[in-house]
CSV table of C-alpha atoms in Angstrom, one decimal:
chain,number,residue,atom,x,y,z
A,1,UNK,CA,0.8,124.5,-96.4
A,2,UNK,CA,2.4,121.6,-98.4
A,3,UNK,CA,1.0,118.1,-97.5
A,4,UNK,CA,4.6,116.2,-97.9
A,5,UNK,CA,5.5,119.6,-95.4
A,6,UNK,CA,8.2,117.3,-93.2
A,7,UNK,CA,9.9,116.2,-96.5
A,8,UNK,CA,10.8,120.1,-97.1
A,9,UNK,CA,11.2,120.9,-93.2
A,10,UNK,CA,14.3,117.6,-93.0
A,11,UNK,CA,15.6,119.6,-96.7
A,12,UNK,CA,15.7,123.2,-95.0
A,13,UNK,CA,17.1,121.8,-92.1
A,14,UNK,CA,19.5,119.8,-93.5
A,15,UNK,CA,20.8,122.4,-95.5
A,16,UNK,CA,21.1,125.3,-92.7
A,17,UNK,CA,22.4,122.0,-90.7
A,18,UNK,CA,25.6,121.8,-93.3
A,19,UNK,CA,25.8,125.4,-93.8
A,20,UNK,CA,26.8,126.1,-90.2
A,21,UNK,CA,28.7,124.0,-89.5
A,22,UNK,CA,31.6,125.3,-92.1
A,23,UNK,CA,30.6,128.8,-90.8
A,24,UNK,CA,30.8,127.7,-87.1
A,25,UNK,CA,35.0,126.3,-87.4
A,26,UNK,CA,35.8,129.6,-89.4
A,27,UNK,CA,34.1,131.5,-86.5
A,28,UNK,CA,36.1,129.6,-84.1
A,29,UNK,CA,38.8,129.7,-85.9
A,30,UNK,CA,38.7,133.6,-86.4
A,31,UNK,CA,37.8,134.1,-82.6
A,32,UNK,CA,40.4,131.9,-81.1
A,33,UNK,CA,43.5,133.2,-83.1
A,34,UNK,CA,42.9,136.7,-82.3
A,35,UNK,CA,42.0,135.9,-78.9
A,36,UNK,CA,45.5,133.2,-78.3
A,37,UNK,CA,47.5,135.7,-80.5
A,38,UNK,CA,46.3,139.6,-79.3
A,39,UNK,CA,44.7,138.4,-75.7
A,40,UNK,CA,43.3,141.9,-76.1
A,41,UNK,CA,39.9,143.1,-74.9
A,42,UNK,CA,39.8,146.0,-77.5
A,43,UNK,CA,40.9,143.4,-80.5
A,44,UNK,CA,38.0,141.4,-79.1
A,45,UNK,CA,35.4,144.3,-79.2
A,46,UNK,CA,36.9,145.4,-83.0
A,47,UNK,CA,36.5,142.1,-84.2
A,48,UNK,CA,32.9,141.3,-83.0
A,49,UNK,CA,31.7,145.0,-84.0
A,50,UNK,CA,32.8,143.8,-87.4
A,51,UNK,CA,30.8,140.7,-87.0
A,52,UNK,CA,27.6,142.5,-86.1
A,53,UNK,CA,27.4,146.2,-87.4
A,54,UNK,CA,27.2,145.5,-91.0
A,55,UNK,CA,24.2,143.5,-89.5
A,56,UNK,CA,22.5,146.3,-88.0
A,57,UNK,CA,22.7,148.3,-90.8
A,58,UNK,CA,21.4,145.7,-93.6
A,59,UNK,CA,18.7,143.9,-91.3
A,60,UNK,CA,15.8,146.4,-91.9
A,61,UNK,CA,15.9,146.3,-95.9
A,62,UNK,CA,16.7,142.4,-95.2
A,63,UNK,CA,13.6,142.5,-93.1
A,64,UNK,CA,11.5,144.1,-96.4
A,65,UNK,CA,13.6,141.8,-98.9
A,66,UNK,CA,12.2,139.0,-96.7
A,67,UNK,CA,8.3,140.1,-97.0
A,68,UNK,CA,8.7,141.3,-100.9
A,69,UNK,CA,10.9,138.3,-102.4
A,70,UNK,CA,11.4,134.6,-102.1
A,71,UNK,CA,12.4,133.6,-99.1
A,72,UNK,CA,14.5,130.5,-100.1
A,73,UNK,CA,16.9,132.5,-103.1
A,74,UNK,CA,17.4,135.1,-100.0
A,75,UNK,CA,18.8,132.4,-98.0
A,76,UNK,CA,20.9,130.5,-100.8
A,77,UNK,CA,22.1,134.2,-101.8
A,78,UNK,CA,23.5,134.8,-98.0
A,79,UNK,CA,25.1,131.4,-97.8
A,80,UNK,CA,26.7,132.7,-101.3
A,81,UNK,CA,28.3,136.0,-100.3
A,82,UNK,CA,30.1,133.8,-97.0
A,83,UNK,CA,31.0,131.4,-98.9
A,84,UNK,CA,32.4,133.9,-101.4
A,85,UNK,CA,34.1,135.9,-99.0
A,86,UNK,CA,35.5,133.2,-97.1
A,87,UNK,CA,37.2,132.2,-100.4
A,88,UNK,CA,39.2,135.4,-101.3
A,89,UNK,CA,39.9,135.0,-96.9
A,90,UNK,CA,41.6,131.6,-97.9
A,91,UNK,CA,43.5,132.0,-101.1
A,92,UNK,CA,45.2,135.7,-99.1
A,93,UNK,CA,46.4,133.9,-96.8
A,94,UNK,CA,47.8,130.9,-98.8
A,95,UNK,CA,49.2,133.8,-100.5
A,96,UNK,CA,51.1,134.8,-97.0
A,97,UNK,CA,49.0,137.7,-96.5
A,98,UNK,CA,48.4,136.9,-93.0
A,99,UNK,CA,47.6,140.3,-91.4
A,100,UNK,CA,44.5,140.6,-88.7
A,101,UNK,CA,42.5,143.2,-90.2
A,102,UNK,CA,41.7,141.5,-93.2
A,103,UNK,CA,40.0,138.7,-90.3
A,104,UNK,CA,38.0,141.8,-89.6
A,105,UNK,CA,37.3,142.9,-93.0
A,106,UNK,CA,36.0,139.0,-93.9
A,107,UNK,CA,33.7,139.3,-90.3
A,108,UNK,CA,32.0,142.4,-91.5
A,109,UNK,CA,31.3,140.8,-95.3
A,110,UNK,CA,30.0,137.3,-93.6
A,111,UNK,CA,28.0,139.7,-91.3
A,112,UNK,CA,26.2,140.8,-94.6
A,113,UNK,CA,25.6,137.5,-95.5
A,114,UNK,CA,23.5,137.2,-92.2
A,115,UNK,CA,21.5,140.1,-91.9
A,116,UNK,CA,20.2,138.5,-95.5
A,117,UNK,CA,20.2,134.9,-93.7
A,118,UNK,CA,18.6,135.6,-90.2
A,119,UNK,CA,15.2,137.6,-91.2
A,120,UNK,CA,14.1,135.2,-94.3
A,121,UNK,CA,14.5,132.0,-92.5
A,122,UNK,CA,12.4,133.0,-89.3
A,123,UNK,CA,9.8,133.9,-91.8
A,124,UNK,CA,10.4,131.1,-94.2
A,125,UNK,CA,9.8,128.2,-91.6
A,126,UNK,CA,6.1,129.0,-90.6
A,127,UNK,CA,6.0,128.7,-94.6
A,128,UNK,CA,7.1,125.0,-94.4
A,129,UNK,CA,5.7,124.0,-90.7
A,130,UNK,CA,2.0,123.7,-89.7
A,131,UNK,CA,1.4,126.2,-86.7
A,132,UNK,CA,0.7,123.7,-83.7
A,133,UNK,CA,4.2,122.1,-84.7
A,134,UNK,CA,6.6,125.4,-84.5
A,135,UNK,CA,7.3,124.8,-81.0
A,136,UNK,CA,8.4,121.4,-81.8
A,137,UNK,CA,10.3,122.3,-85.0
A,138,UNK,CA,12.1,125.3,-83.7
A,139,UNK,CA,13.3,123.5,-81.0
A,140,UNK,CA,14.1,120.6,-82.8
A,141,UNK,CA,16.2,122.6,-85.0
A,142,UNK,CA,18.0,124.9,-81.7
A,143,UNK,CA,19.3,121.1,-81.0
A,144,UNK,CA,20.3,120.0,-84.5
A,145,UNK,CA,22.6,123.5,-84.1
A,146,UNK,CA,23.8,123.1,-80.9
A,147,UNK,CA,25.1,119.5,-81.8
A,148,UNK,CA,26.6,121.5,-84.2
A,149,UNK,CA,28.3,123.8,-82.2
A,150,UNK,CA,29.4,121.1,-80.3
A,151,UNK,CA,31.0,119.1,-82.7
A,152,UNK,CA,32.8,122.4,-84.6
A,153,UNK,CA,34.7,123.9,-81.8
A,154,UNK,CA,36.4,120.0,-81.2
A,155,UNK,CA,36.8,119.5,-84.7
A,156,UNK,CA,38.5,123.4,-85.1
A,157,UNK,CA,40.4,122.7,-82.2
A,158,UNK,CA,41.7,119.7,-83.3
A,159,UNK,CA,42.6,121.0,-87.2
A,160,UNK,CA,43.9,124.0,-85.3
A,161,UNK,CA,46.7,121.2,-84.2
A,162,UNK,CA,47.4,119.5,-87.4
A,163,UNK,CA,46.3,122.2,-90.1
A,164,UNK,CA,46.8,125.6,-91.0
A,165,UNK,CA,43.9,128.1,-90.8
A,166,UNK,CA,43.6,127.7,-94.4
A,167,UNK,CA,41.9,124.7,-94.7
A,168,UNK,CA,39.0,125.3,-92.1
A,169,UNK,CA,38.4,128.3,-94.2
A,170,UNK,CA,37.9,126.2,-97.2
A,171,UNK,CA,35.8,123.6,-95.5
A,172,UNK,CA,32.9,126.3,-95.1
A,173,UNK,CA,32.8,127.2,-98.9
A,174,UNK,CA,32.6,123.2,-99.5
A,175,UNK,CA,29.6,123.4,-96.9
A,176,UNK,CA,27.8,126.5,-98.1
A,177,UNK,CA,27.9,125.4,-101.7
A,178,UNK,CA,26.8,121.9,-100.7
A,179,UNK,CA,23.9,123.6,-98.5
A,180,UNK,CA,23.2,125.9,-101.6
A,181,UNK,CA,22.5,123.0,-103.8
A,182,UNK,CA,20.1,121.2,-101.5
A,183,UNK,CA,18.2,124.2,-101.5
A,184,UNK,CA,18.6,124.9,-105.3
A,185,UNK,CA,17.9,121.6,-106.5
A,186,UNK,CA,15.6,119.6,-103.9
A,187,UNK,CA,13.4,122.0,-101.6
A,188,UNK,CA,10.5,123.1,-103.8
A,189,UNK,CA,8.4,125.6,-102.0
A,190,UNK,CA,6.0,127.6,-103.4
A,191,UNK,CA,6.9,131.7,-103.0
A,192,UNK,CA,4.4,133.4,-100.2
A,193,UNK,CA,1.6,135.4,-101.6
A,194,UNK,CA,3.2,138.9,-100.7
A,195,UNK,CA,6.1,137.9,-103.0
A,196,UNK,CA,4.0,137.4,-106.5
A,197,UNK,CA,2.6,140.8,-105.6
A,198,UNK,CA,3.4,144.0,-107.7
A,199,UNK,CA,5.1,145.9,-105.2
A,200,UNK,CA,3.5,149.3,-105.3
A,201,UNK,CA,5.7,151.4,-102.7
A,202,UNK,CA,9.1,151.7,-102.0
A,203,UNK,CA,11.7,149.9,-99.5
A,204,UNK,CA,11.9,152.3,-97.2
A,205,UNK,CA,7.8,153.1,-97.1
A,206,UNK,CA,7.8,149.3,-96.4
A,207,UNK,CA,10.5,149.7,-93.9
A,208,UNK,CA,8.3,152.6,-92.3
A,209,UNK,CA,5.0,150.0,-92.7
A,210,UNK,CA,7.1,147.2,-90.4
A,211,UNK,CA,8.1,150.0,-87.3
A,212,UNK,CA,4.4,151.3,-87.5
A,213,UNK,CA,3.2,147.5,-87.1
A,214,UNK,CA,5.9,146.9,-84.3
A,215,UNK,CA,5.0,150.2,-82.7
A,216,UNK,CA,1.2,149.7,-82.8
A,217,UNK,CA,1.4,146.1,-81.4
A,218,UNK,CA,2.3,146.3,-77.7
A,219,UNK,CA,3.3,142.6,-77.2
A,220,UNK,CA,6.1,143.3,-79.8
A,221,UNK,CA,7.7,146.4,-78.8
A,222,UNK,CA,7.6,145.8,-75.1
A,223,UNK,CA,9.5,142.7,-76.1
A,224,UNK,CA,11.9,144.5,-78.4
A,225,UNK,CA,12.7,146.6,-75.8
A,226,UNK,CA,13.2,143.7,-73.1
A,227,UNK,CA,15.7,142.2,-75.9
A,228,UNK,CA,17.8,145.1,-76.1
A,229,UNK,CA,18.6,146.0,-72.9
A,230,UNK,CA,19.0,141.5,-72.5
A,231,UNK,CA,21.6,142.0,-75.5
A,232,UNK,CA,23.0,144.8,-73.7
A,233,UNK,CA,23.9,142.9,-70.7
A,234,UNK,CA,24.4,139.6,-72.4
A,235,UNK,CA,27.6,141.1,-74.4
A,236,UNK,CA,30.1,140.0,-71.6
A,237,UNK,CA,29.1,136.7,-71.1
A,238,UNK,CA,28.4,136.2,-74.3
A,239,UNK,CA,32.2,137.2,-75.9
A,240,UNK,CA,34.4,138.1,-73.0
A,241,UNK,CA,34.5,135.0,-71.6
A,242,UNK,CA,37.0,133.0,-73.7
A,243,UNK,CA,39.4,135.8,-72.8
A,244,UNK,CA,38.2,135.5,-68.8
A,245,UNK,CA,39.3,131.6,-69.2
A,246,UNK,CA,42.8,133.0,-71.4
A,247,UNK,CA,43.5,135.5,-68.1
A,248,UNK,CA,42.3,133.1,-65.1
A,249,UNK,CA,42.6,129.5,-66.3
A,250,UNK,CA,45.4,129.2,-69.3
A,251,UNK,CA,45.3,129.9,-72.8
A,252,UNK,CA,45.6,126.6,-73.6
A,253,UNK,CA,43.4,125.8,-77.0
A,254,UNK,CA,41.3,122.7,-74.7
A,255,UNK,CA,40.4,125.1,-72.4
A,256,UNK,CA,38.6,127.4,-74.8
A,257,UNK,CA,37.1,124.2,-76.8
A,258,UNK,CA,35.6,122.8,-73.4
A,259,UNK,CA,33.6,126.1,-72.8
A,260,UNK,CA,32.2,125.9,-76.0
A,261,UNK,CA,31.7,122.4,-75.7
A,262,UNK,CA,29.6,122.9,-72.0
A,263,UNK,CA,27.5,125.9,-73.7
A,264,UNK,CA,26.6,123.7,-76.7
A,265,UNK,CA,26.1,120.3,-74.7
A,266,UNK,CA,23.5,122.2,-72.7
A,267,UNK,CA,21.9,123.8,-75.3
A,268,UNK,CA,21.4,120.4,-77.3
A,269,UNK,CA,20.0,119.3,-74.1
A,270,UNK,CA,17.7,122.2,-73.7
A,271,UNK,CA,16.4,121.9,-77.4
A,272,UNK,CA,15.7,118.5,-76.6
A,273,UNK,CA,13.7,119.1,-73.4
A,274,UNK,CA,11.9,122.0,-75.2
A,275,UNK,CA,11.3,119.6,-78.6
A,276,UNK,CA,9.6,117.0,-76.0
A,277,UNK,CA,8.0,118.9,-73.1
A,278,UNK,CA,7.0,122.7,-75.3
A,279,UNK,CA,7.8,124.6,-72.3
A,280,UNK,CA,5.1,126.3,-70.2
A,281,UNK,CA,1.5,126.4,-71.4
A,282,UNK,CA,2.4,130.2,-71.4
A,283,UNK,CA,5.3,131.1,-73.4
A,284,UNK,CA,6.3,133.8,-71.2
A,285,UNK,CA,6.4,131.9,-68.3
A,286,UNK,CA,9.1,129.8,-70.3
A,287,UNK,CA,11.0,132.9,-71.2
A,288,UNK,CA,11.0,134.1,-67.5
A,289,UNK,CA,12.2,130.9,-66.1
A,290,UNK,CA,15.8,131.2,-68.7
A,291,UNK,CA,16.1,134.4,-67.8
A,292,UNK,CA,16.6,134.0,-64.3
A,293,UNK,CA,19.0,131.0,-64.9
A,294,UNK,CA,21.2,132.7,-67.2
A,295,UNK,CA,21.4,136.2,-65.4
A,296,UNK,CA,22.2,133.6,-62.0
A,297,UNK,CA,24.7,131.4,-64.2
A,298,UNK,CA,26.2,135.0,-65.4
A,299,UNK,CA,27.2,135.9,-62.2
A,300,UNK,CA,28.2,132.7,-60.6
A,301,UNK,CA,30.8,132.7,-63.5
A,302,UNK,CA,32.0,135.9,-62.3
A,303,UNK,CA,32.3,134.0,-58.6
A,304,UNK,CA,33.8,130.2,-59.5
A,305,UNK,CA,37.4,129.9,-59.3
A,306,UNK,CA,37.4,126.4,-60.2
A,307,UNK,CA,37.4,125.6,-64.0
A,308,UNK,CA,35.6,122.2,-63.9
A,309,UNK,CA,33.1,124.2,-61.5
A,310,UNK,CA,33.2,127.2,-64.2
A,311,UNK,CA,32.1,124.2,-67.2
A,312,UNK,CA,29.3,122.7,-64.9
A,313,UNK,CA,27.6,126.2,-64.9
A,314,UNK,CA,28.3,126.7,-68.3
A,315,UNK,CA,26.4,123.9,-69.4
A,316,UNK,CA,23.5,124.9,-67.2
A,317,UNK,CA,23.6,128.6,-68.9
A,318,UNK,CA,23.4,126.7,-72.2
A,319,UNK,CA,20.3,124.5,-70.9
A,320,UNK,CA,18.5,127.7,-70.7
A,321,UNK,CA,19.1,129.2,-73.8
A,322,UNK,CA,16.5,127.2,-75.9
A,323,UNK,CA,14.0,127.6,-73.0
A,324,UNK,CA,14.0,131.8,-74.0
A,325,UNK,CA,14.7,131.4,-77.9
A,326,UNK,CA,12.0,128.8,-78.6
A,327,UNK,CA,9.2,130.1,-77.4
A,328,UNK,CA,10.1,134.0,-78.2
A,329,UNK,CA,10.5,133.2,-81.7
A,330,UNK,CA,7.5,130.4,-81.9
A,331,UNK,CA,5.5,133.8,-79.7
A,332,UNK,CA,6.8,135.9,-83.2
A,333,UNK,CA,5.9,133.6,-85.9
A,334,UNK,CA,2.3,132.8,-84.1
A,335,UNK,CA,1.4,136.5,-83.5
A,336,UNK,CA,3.0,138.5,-86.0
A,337,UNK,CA,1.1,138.3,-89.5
A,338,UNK,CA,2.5,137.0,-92.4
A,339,UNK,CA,3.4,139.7,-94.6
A,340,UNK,CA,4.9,141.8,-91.5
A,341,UNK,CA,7.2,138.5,-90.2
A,342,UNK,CA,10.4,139.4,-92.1
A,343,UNK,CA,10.7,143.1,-91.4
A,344,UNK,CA,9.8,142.2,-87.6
A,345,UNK,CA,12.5,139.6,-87.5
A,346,UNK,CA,14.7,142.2,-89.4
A,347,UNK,CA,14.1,144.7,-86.6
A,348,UNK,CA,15.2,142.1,-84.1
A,349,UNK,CA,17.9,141.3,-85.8
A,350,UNK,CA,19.0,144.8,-86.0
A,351,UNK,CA,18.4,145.5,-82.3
A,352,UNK,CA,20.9,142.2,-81.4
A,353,UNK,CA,23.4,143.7,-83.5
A,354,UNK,CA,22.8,146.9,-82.2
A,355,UNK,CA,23.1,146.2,-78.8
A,356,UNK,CA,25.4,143.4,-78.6
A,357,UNK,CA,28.5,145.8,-79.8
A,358,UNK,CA,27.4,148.7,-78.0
A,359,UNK,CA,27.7,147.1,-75.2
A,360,UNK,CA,31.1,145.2,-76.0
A,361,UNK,CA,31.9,149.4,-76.7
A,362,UNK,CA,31.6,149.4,-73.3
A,363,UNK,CA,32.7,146.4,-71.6
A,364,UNK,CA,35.2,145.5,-74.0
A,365,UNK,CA,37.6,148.4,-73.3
A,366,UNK,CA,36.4,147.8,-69.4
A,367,UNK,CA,38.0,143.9,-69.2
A,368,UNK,CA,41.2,145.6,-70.0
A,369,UNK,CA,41.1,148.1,-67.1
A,370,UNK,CA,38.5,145.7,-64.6
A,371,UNK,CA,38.7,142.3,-63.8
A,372,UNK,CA,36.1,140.4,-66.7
A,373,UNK,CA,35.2,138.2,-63.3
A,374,UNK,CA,33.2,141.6,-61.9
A,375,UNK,CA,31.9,142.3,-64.8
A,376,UNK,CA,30.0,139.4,-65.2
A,377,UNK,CA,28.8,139.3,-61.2
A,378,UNK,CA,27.4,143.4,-62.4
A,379,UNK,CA,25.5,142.1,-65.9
A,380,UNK,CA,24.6,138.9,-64.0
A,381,UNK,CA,22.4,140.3,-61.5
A,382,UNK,CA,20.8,143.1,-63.6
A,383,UNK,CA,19.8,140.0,-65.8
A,384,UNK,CA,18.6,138.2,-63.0
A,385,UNK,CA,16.2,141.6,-62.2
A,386,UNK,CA,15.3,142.0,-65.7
A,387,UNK,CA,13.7,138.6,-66.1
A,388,UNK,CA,11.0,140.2,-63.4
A,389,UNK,CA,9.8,143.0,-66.4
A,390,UNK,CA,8.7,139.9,-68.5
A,391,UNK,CA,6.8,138.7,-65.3
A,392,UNK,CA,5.2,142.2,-64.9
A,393,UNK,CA,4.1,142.9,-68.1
A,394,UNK,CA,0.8,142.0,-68.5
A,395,UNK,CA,0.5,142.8,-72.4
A,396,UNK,CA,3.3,140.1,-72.5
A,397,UNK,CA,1.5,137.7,-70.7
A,398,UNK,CA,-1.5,137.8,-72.6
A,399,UNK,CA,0.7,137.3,-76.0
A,400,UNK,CA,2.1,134.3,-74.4
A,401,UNK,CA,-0.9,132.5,-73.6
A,402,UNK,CA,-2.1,129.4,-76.1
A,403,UNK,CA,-3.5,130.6,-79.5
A,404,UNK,CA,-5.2,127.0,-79.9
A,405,UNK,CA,-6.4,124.5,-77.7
A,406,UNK,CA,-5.5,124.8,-73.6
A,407,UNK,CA,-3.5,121.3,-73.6
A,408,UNK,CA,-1.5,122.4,-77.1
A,409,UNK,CA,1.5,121.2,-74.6
């Protein structure tokens, strides 16, 4: 580990910082002009299938790429292709060639970019961050994005107004290039030892060596499977519920900026509570405790037919979110070895963008036949039970527990 180790972590940081938030107005922008100009649940499910399947299917070689090369060109590589692809996006449409399926093509191309991104930078920070500060640094860094995600769907909403679609799409290739160079020229980090190795077997034997480890390490795969069934259940509240406020509230553009704006006001406030307090002295005890608040907060959106009431719980889903993705990833980068991180991250990865559009598949199509408002009171409470299978499982529990000192917290 490199003494002057915060130096790099404020560099890496700083550039993913910059990096999403050109990527966070395009995929507002994307999401809210299909949604104000189809208000179609099936346009809805095409469009985030876009955004996810090309993820699913790259994730497990991104997952070896991860373990067998440097982490950092991976990441300045991904921020290349979206920047790249966001580009051609921006100069068709200046060219009048407006039509909706080339926002789809774009999704599925950026959605490369972050099956590349996703796996090498949840192995690449336990490269930069002592092991007793993860906690601290993850969830330092689930704030730093959610201040981002607050400020972009404002700031889209407001060039929405006074700009053409255009220009947002040509902020994010200013961003990723400027994040590109910070990594390029300022974070020197030296490449894991895996990496500097001859590599003697192929991609897909090191493919196979990453589902034997997850399948021979309980703690893993019972948590893999918790996560897919979660993502399963999670794709309503998670995309249908701009379209809910569209149907039930108005599709005016403030309406849709001040859900985003709850969800990411909580979150920053949940990062900071996790950056300060760590969360339970058992991680799973953490992960249990969000569970039950976001399955509760997924139904009683399905129940609130006020919208000020419908924000207050929005903010309180987004206050749990850091409380389940801090300590599951801090639980990943403690546990899992070294040379196995990026193809376990890649398999998680793959299962969220597995699951996710499967299940908009399903609801998607649903929210234009059913009412979105049962749909969410149905997922709700089999979220709510679920987050009693991390509570049971006893291999999960013992993974959680301290791997230092009893007062790490």
């Amino acid at each position: 580990m490199s003494t002057n180790w915060k130096k790099n972590i404020v560099l890496f940081l700083l550039s993913q910082t910059i990096s999403l938030f050109g990527s966070s107005l395009v995929q507002y922008a994307i999401m809210w002009h299909i949604t104000l100009v189809t208000q179609s649940g099936v346009m809805m499910t095409i469009a985030i299938i876009c955004g996810f399947l090309p993820t699913f299917f790259l994730s497990p070689f991104a997952g070896v790429w991860a373990d067998r090369y440097h982490r950092k060109t991976l990441i300045m590589l991904s921020d290349s292709i979206i920047a790249i692809s966001t580009l051609v996006l921006a100069l068709l449409f200046f060219a009048g060639y407006k039509m909706l399926w080339l926002l789809f093509v774009v999704s599925a191309i950026r959605a490369l970019g972050t099956a590349i991104q996703m796996p090498a930078v949840g192995a690449f920070l336990p490269q930069l961050v002592p092991e007793d500060k993860l906690t601290k640094v993850n969830a330092t860094n689930g704030s730093i994005q959610a201040l981002v995600m607050l400020v972009s769907p404002m700031l889209s909403g407001a060039l929405l107004t006074v700009a053409t679609i255009e220009i947002i799409f040509l902020i994010d290739v200013v961003t990723a290039a400027i994040a590109v160079m910070v990594l390029f020229l300022f974070l020197h980090v030296p490449v894991h030892a895996k990496a500097l190795e001859k590599q003697p077997v192929s991609y897909f034997s090191d493919m196979r060596q990453g589902f034997t480890y997850i399948r021979e390490h309980d703690y893993v795969k019972k948590f893999f499977i918790f996560c897919a069934f979660f993502f399963f259940l999670a794709a309503p509240v998670a995309f249908l519920t701009p379209l809910q406020v569209t149907r039930s509230f108005g599709g005016d553009v403030w309406r849709l900026t001040a859900i985003e704006v709850a969800f990411s006001t909580g979150m920053m406030a949940g990062g900071m509570i996790m950056a300060a307090w760590g969360g339970f002295k058992n991680k799973v005890h953490s992960m249990t405790l969000s569970v039950l608040v976001i399955g509760a907060c997924t139904f009683a959106l399905g129940m609130i037919p006020f919208f000020w009431a419908y924000l207050a719980i929005m903010l309180l889903a987004g206050i749990a979110m850091p409380v389940f993705n801090t300590p599951s990833t801090v639980l990943l980068q403690e546990k899992v070895e070294t040379d196995f991180l990026g193809r376990v991250f890649g398999v998680l990865v793959m299962i969220s963008s597995t699951m996710m559009p499967l299940g908009m598949l399903i609801f998607g199509p649903l929210s234009d036949i059913l009412a979105i408002e049962w749909l969410l009171i149905g997922t709700g409470s089999l979220m709510f039970f679920e987050g009693f299978f991390l509570l049971g499982s006893k291999v999960l529990i013992e993974a959680g527990k301290p791997v230092s000192t009893p007062d790490l917290y």
